[in-house]
Coordinates of N, CA and C in Angstrom, one line a residue:
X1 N 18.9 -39.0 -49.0 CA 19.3 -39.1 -47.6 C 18.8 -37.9 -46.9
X2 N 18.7 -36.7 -47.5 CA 18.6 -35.7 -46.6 C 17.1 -35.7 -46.6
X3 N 16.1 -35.8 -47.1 CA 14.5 -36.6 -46.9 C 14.5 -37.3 -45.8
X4 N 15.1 -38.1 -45.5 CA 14.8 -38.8 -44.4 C 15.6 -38.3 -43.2
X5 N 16.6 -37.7 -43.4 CA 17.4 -37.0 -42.3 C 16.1 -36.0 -41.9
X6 N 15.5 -35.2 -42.5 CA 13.9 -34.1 -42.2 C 13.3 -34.9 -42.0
X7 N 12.6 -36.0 -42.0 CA 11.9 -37.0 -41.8 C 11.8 -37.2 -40.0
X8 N 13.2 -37.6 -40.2 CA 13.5 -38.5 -39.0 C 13.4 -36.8 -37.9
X9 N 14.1 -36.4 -38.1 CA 13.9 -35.1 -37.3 C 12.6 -34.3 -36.6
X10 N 11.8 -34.0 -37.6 CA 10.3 -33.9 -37.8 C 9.8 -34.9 -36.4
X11 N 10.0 -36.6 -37.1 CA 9.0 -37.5 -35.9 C 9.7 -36.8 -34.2
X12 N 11.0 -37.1 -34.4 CA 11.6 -36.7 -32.9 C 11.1 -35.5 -32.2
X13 N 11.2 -34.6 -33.1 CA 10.5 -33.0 -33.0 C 9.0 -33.5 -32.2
X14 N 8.3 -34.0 -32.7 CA 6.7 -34.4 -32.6 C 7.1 -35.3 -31.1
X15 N 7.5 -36.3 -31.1 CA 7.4 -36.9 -30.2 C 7.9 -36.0 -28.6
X16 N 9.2 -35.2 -29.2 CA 9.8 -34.7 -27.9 C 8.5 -33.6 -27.1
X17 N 7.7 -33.6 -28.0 CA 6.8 -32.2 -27.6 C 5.5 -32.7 -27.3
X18 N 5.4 -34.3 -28.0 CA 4.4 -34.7 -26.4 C 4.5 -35.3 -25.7
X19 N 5.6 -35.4 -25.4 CA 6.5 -36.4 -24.2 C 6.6 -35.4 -23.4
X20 N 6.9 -33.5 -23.3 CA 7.1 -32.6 -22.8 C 5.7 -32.1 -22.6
X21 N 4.8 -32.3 -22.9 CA 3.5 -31.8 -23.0 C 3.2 -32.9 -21.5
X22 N 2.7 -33.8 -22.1 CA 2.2 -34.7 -21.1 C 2.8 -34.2 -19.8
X23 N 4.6 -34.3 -19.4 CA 4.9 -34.2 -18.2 C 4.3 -32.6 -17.9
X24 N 4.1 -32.2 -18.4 CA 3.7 -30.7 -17.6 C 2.1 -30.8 -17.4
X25 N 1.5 -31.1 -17.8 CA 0.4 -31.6 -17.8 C 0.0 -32.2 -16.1
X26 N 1.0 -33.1 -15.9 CA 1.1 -34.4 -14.7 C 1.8 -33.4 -13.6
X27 N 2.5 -32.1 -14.0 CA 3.2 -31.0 -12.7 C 2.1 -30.3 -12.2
X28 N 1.0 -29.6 -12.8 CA 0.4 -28.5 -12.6 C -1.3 -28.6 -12.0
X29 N -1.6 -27.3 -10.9 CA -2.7 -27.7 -10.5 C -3.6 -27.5 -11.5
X30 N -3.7 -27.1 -12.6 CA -4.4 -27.0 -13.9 C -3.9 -26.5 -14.7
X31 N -4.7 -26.9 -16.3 CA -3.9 -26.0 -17.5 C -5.6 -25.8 -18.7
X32 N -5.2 -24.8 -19.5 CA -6.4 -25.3 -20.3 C -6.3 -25.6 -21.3
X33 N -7.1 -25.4 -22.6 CA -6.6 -26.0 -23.9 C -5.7 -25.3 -24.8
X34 N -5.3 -26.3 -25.4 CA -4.1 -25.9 -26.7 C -2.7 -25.5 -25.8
X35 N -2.6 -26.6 -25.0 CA -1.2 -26.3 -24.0 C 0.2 -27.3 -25.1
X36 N 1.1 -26.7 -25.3 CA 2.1 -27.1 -26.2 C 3.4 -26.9 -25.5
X37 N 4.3 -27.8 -25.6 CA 5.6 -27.5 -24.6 C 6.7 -28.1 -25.6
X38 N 7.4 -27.3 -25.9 CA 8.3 -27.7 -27.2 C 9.8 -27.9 -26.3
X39 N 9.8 -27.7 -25.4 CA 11.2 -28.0 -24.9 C 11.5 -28.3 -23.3
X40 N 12.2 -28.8 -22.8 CA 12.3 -29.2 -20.8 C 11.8 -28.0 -20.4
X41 N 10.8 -28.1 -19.6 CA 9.8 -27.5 -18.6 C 9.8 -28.0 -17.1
X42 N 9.8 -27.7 -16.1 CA 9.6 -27.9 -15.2 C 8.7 -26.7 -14.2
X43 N 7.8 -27.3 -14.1 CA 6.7 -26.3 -12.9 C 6.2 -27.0 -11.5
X44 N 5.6 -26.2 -11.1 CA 5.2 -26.7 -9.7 C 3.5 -27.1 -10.0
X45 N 3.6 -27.7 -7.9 CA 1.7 -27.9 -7.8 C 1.0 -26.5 -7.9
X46 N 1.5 -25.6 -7.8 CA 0.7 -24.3 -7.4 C 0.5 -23.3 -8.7
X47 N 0.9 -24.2 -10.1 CA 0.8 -23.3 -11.0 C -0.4 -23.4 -11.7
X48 N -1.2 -22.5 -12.7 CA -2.4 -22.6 -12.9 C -2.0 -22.1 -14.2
X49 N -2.4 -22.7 -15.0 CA -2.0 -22.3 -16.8 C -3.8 -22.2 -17.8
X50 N -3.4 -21.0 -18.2 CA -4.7 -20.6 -19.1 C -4.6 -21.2 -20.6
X51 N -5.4 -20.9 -21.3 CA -5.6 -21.5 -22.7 C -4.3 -21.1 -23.3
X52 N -3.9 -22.0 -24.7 CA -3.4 -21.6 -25.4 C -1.8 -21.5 -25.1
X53 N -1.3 -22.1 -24.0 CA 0.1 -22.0 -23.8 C 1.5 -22.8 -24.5
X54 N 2.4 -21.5 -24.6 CA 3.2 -22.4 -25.4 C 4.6 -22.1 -24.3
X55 N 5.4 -22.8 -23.9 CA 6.6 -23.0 -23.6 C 7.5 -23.5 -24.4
X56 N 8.6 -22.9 -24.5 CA 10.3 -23.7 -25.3 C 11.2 -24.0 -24.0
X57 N 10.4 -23.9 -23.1 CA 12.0 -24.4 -21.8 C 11.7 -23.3 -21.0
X58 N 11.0 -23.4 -19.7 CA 10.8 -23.0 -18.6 C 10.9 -23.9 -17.2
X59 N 11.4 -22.9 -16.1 CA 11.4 -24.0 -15.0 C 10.9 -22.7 -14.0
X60 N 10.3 -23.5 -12.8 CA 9.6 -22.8 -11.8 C 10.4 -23.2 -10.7
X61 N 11.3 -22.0 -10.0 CA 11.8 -22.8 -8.9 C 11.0 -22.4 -7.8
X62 N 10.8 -23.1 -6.5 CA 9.8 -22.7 -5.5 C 8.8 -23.4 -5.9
X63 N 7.7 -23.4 -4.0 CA 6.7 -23.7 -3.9 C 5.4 -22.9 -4.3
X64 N 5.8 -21.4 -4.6 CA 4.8 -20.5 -4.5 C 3.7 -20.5 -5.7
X65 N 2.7 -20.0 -5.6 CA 1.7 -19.7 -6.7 C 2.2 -18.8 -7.5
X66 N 1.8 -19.3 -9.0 CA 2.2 -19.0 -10.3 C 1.0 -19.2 -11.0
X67 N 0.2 -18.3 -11.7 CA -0.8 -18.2 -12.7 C -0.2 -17.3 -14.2
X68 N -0.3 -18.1 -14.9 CA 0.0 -18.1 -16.1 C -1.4 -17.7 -17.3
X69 N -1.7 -16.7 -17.7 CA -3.0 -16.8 -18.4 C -3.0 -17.0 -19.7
X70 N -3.4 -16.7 -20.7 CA -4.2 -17.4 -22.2 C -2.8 -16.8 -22.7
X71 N -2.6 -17.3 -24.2 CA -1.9 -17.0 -25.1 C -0.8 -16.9 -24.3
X72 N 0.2 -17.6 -23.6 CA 1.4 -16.8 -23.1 C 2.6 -17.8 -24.1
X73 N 3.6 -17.0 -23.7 CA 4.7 -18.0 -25.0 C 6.0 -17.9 -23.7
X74 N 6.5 -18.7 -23.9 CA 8.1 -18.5 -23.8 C 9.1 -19.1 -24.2
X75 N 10.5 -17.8 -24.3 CA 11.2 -18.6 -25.3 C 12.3 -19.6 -24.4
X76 N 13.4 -20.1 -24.7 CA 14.0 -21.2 -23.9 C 14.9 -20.7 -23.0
X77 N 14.8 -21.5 -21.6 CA 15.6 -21.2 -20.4 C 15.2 -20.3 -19.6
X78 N 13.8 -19.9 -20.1 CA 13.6 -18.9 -18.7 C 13.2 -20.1 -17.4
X79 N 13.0 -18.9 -16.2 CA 13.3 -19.2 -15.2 C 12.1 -18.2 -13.8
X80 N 11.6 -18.8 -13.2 CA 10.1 -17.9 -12.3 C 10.8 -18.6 -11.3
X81 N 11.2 -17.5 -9.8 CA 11.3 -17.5 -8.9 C 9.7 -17.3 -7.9
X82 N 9.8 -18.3 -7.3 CA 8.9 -18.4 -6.2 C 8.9 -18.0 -4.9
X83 N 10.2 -18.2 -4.3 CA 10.8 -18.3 -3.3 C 12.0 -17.4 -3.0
X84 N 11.9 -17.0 -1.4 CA 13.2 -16.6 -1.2 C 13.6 -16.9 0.1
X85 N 15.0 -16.6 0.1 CA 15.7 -16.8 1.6 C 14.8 -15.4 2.6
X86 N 14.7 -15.5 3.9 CA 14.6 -14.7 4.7 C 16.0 -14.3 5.6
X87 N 15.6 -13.0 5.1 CA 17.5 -12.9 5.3 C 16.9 -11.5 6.8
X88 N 15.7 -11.4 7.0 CA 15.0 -10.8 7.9 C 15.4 -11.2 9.9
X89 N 15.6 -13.2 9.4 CA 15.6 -13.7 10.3 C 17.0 -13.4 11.5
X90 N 16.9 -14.3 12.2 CA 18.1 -14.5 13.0 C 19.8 -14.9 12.9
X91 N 19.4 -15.4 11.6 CA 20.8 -16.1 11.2 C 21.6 -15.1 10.1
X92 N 22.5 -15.4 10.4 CA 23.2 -14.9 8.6 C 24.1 -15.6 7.9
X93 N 23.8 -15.4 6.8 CA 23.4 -13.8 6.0 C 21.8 -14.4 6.2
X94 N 21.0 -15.2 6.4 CA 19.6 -15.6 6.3 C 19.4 -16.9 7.3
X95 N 18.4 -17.0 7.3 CA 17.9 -18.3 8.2 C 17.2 -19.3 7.2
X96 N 17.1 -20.7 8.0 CA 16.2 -21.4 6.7 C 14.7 -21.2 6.6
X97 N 13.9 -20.1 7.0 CA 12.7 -20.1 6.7 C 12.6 -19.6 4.9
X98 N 11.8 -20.0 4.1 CA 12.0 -19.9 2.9 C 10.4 -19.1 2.5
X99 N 10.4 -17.4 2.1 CA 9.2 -16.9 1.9 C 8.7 -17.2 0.3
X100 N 7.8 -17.3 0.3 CA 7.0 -17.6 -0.9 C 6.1 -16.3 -1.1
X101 N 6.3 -15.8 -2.3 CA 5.5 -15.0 -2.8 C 4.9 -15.6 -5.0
X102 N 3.7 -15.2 -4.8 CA 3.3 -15.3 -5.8 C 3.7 -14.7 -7.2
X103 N 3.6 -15.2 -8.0 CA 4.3 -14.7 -9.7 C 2.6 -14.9 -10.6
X104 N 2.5 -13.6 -11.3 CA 0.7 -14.1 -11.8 C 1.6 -12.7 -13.3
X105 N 1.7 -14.2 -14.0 CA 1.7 -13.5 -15.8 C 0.4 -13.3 -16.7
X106 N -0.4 -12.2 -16.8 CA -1.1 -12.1 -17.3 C -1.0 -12.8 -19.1
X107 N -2.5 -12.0 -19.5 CA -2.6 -13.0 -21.2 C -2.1 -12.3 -21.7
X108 N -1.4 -13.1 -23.3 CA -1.2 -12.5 -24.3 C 0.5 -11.6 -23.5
X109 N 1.0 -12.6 -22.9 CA 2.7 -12.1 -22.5 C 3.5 -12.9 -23.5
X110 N 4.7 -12.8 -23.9 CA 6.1 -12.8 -24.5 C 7.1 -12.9 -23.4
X111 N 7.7 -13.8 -23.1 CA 9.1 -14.3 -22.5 C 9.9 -14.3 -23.9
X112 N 11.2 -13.5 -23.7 CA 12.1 -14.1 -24.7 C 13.3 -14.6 -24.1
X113 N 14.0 -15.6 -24.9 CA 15.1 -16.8 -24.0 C 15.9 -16.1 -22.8
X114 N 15.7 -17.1 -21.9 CA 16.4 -16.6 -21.0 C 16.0 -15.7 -19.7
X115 N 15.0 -15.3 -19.8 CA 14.2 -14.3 -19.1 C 14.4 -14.8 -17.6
X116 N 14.4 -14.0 -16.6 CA 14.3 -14.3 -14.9 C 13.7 -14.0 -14.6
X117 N 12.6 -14.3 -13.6 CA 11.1 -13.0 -13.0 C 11.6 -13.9 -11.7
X118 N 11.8 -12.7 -10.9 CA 11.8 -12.8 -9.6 C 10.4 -12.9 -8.7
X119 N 10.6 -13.5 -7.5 CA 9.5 -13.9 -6.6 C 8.4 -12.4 -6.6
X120 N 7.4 -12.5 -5.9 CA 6.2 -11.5 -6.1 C 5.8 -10.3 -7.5
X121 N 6.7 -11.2 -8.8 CA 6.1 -9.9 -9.5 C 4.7 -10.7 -10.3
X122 N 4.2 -9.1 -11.1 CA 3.0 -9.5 -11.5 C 3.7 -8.8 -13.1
X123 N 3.7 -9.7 -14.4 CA 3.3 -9.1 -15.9 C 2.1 -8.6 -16.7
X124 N 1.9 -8.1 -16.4 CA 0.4 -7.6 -16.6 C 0.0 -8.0 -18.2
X125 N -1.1 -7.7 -18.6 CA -1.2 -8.5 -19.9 C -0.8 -7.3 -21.3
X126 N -0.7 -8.0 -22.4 CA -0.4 -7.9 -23.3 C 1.2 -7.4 -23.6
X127 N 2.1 -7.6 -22.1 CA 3.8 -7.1 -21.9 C 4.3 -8.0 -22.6
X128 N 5.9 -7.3 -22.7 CA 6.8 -8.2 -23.9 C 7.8 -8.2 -23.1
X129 N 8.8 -9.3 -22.4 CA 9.7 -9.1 -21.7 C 11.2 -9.4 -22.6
X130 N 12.1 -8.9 -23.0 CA 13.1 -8.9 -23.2 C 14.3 -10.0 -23.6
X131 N 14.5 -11.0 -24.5 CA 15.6 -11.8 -23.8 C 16.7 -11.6 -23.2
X132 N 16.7 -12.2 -22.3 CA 18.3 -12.3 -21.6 C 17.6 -11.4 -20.0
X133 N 16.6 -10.7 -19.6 CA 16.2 -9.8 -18.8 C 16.1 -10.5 -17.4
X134 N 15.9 -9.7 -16.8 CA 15.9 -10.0 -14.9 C 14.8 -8.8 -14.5
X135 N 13.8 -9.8 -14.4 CA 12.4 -8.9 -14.2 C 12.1 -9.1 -12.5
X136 N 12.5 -7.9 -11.8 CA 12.3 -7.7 -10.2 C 10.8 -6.9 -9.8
X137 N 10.6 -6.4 -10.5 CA 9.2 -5.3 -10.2 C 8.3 -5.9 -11.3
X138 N 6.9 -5.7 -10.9 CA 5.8 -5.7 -11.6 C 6.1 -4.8 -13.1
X139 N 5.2 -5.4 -14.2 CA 5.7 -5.2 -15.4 C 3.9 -4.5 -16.1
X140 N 3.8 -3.2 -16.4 CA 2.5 -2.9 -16.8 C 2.0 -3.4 -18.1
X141 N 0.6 -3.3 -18.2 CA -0.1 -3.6 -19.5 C 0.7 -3.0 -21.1
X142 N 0.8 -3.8 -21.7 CA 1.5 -3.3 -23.1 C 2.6 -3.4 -23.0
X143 N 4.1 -3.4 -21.9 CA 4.8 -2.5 -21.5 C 5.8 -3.5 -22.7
X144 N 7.0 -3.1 -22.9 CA 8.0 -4.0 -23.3 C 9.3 -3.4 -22.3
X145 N 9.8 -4.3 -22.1 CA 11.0 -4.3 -20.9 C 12.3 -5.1 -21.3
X146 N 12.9 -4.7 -20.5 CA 14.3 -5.5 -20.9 C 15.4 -4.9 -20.3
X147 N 16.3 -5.5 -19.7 CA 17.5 -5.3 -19.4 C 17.9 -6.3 -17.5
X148 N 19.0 -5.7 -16.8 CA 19.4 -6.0 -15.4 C 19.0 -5.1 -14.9
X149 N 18.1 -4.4 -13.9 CA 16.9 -5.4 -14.0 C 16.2 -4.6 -15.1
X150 N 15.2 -5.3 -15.5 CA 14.0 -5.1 -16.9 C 13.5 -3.9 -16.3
X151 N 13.7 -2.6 -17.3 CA 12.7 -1.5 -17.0 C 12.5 -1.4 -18.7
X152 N 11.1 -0.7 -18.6 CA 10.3 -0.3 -19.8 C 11.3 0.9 -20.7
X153 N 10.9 0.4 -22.4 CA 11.6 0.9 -23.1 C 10.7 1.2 -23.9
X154 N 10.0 0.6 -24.4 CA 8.7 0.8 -25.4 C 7.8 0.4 -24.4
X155 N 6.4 0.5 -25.5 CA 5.6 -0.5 -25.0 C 4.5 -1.0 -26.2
X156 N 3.4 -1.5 -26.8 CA 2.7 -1.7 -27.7 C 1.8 -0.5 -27.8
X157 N 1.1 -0.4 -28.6 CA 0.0 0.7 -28.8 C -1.5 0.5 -28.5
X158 N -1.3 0.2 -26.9 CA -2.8 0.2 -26.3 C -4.0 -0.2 -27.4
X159 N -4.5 0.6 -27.8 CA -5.8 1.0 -28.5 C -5.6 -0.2 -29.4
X160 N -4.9 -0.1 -30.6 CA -4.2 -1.8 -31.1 C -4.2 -3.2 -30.8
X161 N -3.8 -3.1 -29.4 CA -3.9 -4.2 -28.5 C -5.3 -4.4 -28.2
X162 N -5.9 -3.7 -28.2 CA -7.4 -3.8 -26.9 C -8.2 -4.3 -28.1
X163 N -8.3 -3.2 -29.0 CA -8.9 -3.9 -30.8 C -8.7 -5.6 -31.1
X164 N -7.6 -6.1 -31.0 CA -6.7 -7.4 -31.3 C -7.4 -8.1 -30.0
X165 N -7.0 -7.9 -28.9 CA -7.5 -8.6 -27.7 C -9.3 -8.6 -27.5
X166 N -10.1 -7.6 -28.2 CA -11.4 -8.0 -28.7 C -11.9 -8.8 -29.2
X167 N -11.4 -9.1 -30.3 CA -11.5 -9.8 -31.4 C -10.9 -11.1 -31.3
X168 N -10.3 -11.1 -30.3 CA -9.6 -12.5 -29.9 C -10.8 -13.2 -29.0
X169 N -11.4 -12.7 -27.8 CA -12.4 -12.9 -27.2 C -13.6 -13.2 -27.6
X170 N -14.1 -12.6 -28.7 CA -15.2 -12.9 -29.7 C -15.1 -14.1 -30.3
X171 N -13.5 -14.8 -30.7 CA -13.8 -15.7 -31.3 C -13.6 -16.7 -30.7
X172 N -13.3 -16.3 -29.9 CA -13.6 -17.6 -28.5 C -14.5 -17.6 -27.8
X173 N -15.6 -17.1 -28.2 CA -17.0 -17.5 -27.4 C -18.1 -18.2 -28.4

């Protein structure tokens, strides 16, 4: 029994991830290869996804532009703000004008569950963002972050990275 209990599991597994695949595929202004989506995704027309993407459960709220580059992962329930109230305007606490600002996650980033990136930030590449974090500010190269909001605590070892991210490039040409 328990052979086929893994059995059965296994096909469902397979199926749910390209039944999740496809629909994100049919959301985005582009994606490139080896795109994999293992869990509920939801994105917009304005997102642009590079090689090699993996999702466990992300959603894009807003209309704004979102670039996503190569190798990126994330783990389940995060969440990319696009949009915000204009609280600038005439009304309060805001008016209905809704500002859009862009979100651009560089390659070779790490979402861990849960993660929030607020409207206009940028993760620069090879960053590691935290689970459970609320990322308001731009996030630098290597950095690792985490917390309300995500500030840097570590970060990777440059030189390591750039070596690795070489050698990643080479074997993709």
């Amino acid at each position: 029994m328990s052979d086929i209990y893994h059995a059965y599991r296994s096909v469902r597994s397979e199926l749910a991830r390209r039944f999740y695949t496809k629909f994100v595929k049919i959301q985005v202004r582009s994606y490139g290869s080896s795109l994999r989506v293992n869990g509920p995704t939801n994105l917009n027309r304005s997102t642009t996804l590079g090689d090699d993407v993996h999702f466990n459960g992300l959603e894009i709220n807003g209309e704004g532009e979102v670039e996503i580059g190569d190798h990126f992962h994330s783990g389940r329930d995060c969440i990319i703000h696009t949009q915000r109230h204009n609280y600038h305007g005439e009304e309060l606490p805001y008016d209905d004008e809704m500002i859009h600002e862009p979100v651009v996650v560089g390659d070779n980033v790490w979402l861990g569950h849960r993660v929030i990136v607020l409207p206009g930030v940028t993760i620069e590449e090879g960053a590691i963002v935290q689970a459970g974090s609320v990322v308001v500010e731009d996030v630098p190269k290597c950095a690792i972050v985490g917390g309300h909001p995500a500030t840097q605590f570590a970060s990777r070892d440059e030189d390591h990275y750039d070596r690795l991210r070489s050698e990643q490039l080479d074997r993709k040409r």
